[in-house]
Coordinates of C-alpha atoms and ligand atoms in Angstrom, one line a residue:
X1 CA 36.0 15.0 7.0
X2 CA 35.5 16.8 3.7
X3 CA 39.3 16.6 3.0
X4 CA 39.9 13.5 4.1
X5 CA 36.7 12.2 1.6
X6 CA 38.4 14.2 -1.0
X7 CA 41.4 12.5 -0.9
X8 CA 40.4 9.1 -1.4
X9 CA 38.3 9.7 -3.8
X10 CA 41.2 11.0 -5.6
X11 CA 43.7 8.2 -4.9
X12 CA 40.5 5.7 -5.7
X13 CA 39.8 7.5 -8.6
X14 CA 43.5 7.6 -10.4
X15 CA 43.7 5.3 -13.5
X16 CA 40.2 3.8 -12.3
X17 CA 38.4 5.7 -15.2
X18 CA 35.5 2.5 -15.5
X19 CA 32.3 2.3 -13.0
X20 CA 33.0 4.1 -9.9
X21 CA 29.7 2.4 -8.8
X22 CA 27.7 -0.8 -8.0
X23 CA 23.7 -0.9 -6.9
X24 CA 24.3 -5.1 -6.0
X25 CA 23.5 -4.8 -2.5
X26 CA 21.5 -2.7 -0.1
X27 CA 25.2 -1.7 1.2
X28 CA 26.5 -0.9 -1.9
X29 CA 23.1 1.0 -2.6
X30 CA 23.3 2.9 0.0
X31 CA 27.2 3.8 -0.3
X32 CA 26.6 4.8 -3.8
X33 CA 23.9 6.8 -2.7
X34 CA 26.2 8.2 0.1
X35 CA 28.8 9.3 -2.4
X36 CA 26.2 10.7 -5.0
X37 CA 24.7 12.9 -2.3
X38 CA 28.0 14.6 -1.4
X39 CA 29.2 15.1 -4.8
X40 CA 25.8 16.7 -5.0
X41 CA 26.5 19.0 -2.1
X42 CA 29.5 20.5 -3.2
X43 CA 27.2 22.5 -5.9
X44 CA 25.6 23.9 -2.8
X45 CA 26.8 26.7 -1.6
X46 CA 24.1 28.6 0.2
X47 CA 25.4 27.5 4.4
X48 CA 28.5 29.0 3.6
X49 CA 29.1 32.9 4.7
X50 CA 27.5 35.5 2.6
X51 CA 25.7 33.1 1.0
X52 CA 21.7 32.5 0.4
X53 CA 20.6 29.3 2.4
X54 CA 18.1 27.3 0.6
X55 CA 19.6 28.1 -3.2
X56 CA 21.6 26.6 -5.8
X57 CA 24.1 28.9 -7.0
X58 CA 22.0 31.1 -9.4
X59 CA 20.2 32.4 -11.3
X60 CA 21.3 33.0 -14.5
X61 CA 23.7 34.6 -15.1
X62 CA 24.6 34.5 -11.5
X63 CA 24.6 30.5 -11.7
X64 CA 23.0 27.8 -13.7
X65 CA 20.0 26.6 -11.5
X66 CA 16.6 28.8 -10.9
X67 CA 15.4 29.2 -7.4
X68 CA 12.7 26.2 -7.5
X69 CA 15.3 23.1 -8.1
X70 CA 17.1 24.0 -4.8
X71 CA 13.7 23.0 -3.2
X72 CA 13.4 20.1 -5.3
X73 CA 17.3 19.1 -3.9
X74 CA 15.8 19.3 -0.5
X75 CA 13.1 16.7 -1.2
X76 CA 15.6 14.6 -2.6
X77 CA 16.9 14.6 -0.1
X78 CA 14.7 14.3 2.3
X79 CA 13.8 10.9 0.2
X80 CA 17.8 9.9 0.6
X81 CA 17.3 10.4 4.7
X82 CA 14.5 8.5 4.7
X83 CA 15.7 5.6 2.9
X84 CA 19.3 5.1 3.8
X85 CA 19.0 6.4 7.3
X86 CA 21.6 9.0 7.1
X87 CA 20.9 12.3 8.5
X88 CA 23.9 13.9 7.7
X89 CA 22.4 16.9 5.7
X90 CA 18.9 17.4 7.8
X91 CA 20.3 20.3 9.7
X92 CA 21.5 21.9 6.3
X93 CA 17.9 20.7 4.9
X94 CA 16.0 22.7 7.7
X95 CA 17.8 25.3 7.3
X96 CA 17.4 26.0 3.6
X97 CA 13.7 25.0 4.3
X98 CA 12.9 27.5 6.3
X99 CA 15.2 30.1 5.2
X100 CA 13.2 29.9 2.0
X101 CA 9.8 30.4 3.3
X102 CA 9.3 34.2 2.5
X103 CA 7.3 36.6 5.0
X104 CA 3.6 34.9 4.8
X105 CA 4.8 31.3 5.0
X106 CA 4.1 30.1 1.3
X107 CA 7.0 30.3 -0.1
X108 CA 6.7 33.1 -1.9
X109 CA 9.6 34.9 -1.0
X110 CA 10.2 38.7 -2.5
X111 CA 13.5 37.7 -3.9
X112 CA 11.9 35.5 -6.6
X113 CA 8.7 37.6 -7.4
X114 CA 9.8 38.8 -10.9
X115 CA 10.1 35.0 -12.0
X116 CA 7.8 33.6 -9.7
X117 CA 5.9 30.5 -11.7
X118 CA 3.1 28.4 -9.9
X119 CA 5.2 25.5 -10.1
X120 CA 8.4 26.8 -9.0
X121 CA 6.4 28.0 -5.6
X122 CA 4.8 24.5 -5.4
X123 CA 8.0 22.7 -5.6
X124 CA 9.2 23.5 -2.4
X125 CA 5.2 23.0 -1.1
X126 CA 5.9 19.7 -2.4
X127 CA 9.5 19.3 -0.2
X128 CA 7.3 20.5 2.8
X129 CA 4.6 17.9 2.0
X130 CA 7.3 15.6 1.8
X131 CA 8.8 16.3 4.8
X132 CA 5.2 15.7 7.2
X133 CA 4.8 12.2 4.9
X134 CA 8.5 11.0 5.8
X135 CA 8.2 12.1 9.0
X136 CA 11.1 14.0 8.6
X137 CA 12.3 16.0 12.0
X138 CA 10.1 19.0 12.9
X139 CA 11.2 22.4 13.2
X140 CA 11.1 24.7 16.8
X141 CA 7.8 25.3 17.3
X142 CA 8.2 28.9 16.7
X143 CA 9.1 28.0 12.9
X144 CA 6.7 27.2 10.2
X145 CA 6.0 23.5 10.3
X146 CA 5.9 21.2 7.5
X147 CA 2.2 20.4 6.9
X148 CA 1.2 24.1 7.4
X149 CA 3.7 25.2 4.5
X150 CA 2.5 22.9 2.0
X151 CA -1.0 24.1 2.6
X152 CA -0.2 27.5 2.5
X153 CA 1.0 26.3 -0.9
X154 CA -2.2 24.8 -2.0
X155 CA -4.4 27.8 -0.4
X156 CA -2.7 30.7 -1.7
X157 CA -3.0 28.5 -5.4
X158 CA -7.0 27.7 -4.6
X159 CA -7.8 31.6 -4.5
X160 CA -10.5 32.2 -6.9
X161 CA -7.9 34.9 -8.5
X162 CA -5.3 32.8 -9.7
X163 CA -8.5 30.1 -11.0
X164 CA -10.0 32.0 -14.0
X165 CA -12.4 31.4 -16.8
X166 CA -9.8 31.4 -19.3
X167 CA -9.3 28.3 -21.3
X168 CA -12.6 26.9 -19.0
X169 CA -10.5 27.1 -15.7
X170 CA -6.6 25.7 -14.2
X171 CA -3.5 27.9 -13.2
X172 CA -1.7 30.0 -15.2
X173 CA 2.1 29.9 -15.2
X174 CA 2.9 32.7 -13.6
X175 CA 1.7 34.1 -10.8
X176 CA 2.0 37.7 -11.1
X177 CA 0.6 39.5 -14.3
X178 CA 4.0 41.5 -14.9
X179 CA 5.5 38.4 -15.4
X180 CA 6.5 36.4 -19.0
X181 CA 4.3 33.2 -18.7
X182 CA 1.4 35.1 -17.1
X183 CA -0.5 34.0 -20.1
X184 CA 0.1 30.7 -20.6
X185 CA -1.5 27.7 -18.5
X186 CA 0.3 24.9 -18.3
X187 CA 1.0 21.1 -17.4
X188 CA 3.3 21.7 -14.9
X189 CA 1.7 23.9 -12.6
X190 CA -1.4 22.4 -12.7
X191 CA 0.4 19.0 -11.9
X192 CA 1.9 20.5 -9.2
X193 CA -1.1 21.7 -8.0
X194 CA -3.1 18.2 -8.3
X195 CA -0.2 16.7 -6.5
X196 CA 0.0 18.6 -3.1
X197 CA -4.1 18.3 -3.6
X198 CA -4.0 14.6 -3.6
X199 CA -1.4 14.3 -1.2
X200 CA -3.0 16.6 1.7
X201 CA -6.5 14.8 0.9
X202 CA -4.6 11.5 1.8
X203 CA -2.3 13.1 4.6
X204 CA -5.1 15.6 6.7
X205 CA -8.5 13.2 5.4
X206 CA -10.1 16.9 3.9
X207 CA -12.4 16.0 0.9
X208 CA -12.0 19.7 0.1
X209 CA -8.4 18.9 -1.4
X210 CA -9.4 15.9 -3.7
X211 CA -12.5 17.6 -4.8
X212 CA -10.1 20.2 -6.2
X213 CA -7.5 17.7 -7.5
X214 CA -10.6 16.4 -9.3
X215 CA -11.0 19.4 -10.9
X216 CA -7.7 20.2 -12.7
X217 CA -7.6 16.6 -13.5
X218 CA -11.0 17.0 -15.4
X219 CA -9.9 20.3 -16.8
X220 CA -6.1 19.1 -17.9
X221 CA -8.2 16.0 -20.2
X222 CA -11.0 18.8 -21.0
X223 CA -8.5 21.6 -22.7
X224 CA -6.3 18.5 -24.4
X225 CA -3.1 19.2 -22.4
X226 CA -3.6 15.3 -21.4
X227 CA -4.8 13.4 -24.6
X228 CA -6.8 10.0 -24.6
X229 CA -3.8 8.1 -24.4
X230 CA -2.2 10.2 -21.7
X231 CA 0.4 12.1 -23.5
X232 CA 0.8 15.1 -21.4
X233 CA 1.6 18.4 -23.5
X234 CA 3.4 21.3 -21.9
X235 CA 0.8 24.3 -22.5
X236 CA -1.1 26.8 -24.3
X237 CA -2.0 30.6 -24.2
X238 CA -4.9 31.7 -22.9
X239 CA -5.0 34.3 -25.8
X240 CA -6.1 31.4 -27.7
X241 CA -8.1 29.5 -25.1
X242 CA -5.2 27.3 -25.1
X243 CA -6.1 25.1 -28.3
X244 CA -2.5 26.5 -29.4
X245 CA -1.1 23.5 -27.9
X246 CA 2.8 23.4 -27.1
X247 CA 3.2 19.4 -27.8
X248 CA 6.5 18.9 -26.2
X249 CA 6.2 16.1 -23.7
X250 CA 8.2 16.6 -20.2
X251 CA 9.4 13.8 -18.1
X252 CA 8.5 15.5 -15.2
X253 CA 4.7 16.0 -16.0
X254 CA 3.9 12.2 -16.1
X255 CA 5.9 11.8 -13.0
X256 CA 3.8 14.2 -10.8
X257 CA 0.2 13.3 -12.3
X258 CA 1.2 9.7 -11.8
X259 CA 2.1 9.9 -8.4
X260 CA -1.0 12.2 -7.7
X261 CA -3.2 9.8 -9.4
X262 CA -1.9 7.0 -6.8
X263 CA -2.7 9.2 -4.5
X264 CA -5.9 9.8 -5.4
X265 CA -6.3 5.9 -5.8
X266 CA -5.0 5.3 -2.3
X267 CA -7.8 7.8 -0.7
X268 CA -10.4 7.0 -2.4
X269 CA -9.9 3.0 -1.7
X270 CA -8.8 1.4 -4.6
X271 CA -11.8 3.3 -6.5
X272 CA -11.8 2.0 -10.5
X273 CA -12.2 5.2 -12.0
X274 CA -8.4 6.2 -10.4
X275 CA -7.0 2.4 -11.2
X276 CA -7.9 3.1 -14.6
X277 CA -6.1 6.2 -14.8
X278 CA -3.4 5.7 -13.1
X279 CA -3.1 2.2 -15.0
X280 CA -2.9 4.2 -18.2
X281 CA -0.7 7.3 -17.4
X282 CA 1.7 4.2 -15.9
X283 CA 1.5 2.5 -19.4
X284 CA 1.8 6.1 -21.2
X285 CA 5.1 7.0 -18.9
X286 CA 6.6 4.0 -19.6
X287 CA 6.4 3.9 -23.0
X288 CA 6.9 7.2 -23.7
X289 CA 9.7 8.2 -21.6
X290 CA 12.1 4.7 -21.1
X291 CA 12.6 3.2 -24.1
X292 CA 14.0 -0.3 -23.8
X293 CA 13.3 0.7 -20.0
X294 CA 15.9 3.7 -19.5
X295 CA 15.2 6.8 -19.1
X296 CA 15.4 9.1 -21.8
X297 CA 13.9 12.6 -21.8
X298 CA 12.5 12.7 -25.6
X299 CA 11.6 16.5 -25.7
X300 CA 15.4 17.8 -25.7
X301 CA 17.9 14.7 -24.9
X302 CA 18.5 14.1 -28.4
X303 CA 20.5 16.9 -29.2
X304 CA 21.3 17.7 -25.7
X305 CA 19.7 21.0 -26.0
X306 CA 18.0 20.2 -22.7
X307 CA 18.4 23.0 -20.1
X308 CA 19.9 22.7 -16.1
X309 CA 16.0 22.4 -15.3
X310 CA 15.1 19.6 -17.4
X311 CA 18.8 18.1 -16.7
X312 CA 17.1 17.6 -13.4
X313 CA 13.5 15.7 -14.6
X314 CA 14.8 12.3 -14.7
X315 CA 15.5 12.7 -10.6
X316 CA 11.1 12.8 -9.9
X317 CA 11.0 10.9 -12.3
X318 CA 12.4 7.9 -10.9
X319 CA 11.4 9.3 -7.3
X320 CA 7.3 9.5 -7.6
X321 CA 6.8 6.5 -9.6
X322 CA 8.6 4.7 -6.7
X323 CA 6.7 6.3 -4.1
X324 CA 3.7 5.5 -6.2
X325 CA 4.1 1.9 -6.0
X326 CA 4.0 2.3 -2.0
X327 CA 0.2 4.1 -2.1
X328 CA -0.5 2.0 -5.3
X329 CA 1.3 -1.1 -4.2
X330 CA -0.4 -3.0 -7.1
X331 CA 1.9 -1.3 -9.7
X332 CA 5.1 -2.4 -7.9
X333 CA 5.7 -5.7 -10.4
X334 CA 5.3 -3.3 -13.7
X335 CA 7.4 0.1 -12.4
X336 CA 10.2 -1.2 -9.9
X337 CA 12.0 -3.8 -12.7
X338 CA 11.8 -0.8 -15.0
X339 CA 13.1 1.9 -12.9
X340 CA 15.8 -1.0 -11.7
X341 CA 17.7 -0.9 -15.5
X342 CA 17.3 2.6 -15.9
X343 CA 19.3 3.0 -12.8
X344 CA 21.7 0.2 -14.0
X345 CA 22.4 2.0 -16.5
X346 CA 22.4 5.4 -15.3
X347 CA 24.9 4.6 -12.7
X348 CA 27.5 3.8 -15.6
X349 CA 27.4 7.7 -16.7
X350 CA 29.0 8.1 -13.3
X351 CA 32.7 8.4 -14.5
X352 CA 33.0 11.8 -14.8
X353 CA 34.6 14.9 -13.0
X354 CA 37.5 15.7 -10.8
X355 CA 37.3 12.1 -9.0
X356 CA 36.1 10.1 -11.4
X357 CA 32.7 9.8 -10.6
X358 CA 30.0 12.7 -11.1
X359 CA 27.6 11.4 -13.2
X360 CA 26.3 12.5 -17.1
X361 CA 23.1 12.3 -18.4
X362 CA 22.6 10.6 -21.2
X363 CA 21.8 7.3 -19.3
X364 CA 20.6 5.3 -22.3
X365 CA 24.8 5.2 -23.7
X366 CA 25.8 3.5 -20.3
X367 CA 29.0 6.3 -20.6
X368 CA 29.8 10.0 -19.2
X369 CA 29.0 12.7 -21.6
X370 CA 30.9 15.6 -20.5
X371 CA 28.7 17.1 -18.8
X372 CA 28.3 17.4 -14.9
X373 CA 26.0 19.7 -13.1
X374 CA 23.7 18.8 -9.9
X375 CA 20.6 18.0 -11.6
X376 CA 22.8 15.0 -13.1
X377 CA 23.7 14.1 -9.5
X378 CA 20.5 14.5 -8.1
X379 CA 19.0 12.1 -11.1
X380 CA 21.3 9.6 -10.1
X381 CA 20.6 10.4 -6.2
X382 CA 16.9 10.1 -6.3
X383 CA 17.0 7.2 -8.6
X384 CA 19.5 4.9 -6.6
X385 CA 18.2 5.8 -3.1
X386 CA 14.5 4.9 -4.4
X387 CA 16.2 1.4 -5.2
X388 CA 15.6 1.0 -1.8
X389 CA 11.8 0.9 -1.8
X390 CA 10.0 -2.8 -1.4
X391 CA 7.0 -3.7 0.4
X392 CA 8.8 -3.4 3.9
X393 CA 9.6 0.2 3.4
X394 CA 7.3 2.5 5.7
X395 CA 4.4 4.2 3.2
X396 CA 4.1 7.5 3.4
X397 CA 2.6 8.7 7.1
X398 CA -0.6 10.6 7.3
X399 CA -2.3 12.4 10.1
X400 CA -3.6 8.8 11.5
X401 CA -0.8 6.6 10.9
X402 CA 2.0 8.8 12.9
X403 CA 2.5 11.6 10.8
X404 CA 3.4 14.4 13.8
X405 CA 3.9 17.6 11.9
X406 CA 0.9 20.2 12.5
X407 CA -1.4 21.5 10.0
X408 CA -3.2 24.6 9.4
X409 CA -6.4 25.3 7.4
X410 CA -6.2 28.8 7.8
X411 CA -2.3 28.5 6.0
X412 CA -1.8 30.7 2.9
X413 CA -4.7 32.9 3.6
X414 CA -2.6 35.9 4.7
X415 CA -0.4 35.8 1.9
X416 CA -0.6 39.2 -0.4
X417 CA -2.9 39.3 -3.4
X418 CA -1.1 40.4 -6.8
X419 CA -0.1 43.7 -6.1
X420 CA 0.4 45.4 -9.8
X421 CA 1.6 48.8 -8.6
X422 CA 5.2 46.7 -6.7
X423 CA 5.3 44.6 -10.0
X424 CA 5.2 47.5 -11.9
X425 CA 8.9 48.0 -10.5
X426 CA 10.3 45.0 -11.7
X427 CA 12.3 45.6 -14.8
X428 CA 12.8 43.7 -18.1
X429 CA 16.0 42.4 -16.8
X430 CA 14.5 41.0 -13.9
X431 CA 11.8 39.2 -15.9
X432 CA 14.9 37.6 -18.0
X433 CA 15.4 35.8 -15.0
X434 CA 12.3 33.3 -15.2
X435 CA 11.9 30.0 -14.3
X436 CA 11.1 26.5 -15.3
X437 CA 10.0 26.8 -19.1
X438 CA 10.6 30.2 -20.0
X439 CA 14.9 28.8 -21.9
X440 CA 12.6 26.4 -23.8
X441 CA 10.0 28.9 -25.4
X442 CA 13.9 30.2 -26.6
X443 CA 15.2 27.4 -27.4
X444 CA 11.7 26.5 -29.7
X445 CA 12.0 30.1 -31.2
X446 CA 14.8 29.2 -33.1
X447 CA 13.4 25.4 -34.0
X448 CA 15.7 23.3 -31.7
X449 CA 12.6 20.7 -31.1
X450 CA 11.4 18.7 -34.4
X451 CA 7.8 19.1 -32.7
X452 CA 7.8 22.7 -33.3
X453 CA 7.9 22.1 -37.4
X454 CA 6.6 18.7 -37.7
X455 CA 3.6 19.2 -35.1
X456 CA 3.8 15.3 -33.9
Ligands
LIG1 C1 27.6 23.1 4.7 O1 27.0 21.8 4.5 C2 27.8 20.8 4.1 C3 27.0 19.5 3.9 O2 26.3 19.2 5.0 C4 28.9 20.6 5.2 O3 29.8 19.6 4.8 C5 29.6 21.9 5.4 O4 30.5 21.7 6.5 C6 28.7 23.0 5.7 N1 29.4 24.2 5.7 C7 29.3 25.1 6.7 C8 30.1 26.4 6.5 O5 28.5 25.0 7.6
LIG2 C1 17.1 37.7 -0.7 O1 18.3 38.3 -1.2 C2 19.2 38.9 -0.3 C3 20.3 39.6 -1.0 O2 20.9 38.6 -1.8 C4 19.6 37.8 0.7 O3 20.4 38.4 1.7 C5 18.5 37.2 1.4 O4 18.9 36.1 2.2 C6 17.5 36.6 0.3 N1 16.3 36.1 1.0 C7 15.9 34.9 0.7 C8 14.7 34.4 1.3 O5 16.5 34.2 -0.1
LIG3 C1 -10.6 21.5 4.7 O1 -9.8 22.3 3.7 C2 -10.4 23.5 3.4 C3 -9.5 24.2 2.4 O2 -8.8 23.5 1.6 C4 -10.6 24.4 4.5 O3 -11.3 25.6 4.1 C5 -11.4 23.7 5.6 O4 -11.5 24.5 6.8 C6 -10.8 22.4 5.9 N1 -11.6 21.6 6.8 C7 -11.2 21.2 8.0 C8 -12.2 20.5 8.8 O5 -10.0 21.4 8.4
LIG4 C1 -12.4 27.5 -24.2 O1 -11.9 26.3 -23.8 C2 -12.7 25.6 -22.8 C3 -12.0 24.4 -22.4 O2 -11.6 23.6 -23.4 C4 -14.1 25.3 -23.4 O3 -14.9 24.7 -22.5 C5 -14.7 26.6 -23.9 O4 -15.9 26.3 -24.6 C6 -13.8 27.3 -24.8 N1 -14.4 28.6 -25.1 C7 -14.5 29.1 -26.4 C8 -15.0 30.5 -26.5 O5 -14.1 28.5 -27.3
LIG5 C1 -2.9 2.7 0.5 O1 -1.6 2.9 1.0 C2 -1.3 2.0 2.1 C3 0.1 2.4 2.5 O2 -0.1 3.6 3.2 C4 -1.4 0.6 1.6 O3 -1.1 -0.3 2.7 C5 -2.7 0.3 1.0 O4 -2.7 -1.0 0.5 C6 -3.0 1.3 -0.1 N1 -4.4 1.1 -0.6 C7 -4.6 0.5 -1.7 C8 -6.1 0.4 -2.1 O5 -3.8 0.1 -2.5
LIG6 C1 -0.1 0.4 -23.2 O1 -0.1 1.4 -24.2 C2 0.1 0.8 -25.5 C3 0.3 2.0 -26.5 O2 -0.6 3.0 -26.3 C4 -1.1 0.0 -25.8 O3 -0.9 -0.6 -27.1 C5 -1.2 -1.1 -24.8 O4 -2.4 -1.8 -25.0 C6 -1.2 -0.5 -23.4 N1 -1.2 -1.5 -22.4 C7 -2.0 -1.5 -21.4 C8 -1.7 -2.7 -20.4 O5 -2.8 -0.7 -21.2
LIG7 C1 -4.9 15.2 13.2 O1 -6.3 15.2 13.3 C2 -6.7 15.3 14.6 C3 -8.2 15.2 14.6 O2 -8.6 14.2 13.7 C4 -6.3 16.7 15.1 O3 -6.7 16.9 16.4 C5 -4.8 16.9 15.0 O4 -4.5 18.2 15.3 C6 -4.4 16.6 13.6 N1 -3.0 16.6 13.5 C7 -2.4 17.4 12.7 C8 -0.9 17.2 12.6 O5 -3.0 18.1 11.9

């Protein structure tokens, strides 16, 4: 199978240096997708022997990509199942799943403590959720199941000790004191957070979780990370009750507010006050983040200075606001015709590599820019197999409309408090090794990003 895929790829792929793909039809859809998802795979490593299931080789210096974007390749793929009907990377998907889950079932495995980030843990909570709303195949009943992961997510996040008074409230970064980050609250992880909040109020039917998505959405427009108009700003410190804003503006963030917010729409009915949000943050993400309707990541694509994690963004991006449009159907005429160029154009990058057709980033110049890595496939993966969303594709399931993975409210709670005498273990070294934003507060040091002098 793999050699013989290899080999007409090569043959197909000799002198044919001009678009290796078409989105036309749902067939060639779905082949592209097919093709996208196993150039993708061949950055996987971690099923092979003496390898780490659940990983993409990393991270650095051991590899390019931190431990959070191999759950966010399970998720897209999970999306790429459920849409094209292919199962043939579920197994491998379980697997890594699983493997990943660490000894209390939040995913909050030892390996990844000295770089552990909110958001990075709530990725893969946001793969499980993923996994009980597609439906996607439940583990042995002896395994963790999908529902109870992702609200071992949220629970071990809702502790009163990792919600204080600082800045009047929301996560930190970090998760453990010891760690770089421990002092700055950010967009991301509070996103994340209002995301699996929304989604298990609209999956299980507990108020509990929207009250408390609610809450960071009140607190993100209260400290000024989310502005009137909806910009979304990375962080601040709490050393400075976060008014020290860090302005840069991350694809990623709009994507999982937005799809939270439809969420939130969705369970509460259709209510105004979320239509009027979402309505805005819709407008805001458009206009902010796919200029003449492509998508463009402003913060760092540029100069190409962005990073392997934000070389990954434009993937959720394209992902959530098409699942948004199936909770929030109402937005389908505004978002799907955009997202619909952007991949148009995205798919044209896709001449690069050994075959002739891994796929760049820098979507908005229609050509390959020399560059191939797997957030770049899984951009192009996420945004082609979410071409495949119209009002006949199943919504999201929830616990009354078929969903069959099994939930617990007790999840999370026997996970271990910060323990400060392990962490004081961990070594500067180790805390090199963080996650999602930690290359950017670099990268700004030495005044990459125009934002940093001009303050936009
Ligand atoms: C690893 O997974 C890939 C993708 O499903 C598959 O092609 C390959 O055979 C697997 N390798 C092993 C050693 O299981
Ligand atoms: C932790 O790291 C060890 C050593 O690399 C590896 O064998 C193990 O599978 C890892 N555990 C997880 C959950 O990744
Ligand atoms: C609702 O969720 C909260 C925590 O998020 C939990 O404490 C409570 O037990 C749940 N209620 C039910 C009925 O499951
Ligand atoms: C800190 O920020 C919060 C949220 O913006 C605000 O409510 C609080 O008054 C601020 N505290 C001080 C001491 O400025
Ligand atoms: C909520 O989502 C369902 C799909 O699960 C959809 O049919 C329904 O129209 C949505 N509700 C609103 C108010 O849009
Ligand atoms: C979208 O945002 C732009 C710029 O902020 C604004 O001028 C426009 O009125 C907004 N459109 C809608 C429909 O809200
Ligand atoms: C769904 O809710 C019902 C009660 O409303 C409960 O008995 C069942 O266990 C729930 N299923 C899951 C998967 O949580």
């Amino acid at each position: 199978m793999v050699w013989t895929r290899f080999a007409a790829a090569a043959l197909a792929g000799a002198g044919a240096a001009n678009a290796a793909y078409s989105i036309a039809s749902t067939a060639d859809i779905k082949k592209t997708a097919a093709d996208v998802a196993w150039d993708l795979m061949q950055y996987y490593k971690g099923n092979q022997s003496g390898q780490t299931p659940g990983i993409l080789p990393g991270p650095p210096p051991a590899g390019d990509y931190y431990w959070w974007e191999g759950g966010a390749m399970w998720g897209t793929l999970m999306d790429y199942w459920k849409l094209t009907g292919d199962d043939s990377y579920n197994d491998v998907i379980t697997e890594a799943m699983l493997w990943q889950v660490g000894p209390n079932r939040d995913f909050k495995p030892p390996n990844v403590t000295a770089s552990l980030g909110n958001d990075d843990q709530a990725f893969w909570g946001m793969s499980a959720m993923l996994a009980a709303e597609n439906n996607f195949p439940n583990p042995p009943a002896d395994q963790p199941q999908w529902l109870a992961l992702a609200q071992a997510v949220f629970h071990t996040q809702a502790t009163p000790d990792q919600h204080d008074d600082t800045c009047g409230g929301g996560l930190r970064w970090q998760i453990y004191l010891s760690n770089n980050g421990y002092d700055y609250k950010n967009s991301i992880a509070n996103g994340c957070f209002f995301n699996l909040g929304a989604r298990l109020a609209r999956y299980t039917g507990n108020d509990s979780y929207a009250v408390w998505a609610e809450k960071t959405w009140d607190w993100m427009r209260g400290v000024g990370l989310m502005d009137d108009n909806y910009n979304i700003y990375d962080g601040g410190h709490v050393q400075k009750n976060c008014t020290d804003i860090n302005r840069a503006q991350f694809s990623y963030n709009n994507a999982v507010y937005l799809l939270g917010a439809a969420y939130m729409y969705n369970y509460t009915d259709g209510s105004d006050k979320w239509k009027g949000r979402l309505d805005k943050l819709v407008n805001a993400t458009i206009t902010t983040f796919f200029p003449d309707n492509i998508a463009y990541e402003i913060a760092c694509e540029g100069h190409m200075s962005c990073t392997a994690d934000m070389l990954s963004f434009k993937g959720y991006l394209h992902r959530w606001m098409a699942t948004a449009t199936q909770v929030a159907p109402y937005l389908a005429g505004t978002v799907l015709p955009v997202l619909k160029t952007s991949i148009e154009a995205g798919i044209q990058t896709c001449t690069g590599g050994d075959y002739g057709r891994q796929c760049g980033f820098k979507w908005n110049t229609k050509t390959y820019d020399g560059k191939t890595g797997a957030g770049q496939q899984m951009n192009v993966l996420g945004a082609v197999s979410a071409l495949l969303i119209d009002a006949n594709t199943p919504p999201p399931v929830t616990n009354m409309t078929g969903g069959t993975s099994v939930g617990d409210p007790d999840a999370g709670s026997h996970s271990e408090k910060t323990n400060t005498k392990k962490l004081r273990d961990i070594t500067t070294g180790d805390k090199a090794g963080a996650s999602i934003l930690t290359i950017l507060a670099i990268v700004s040091a030495v005044g990459t990003f125009g934002w940093m002098s001009t303050g936009i």
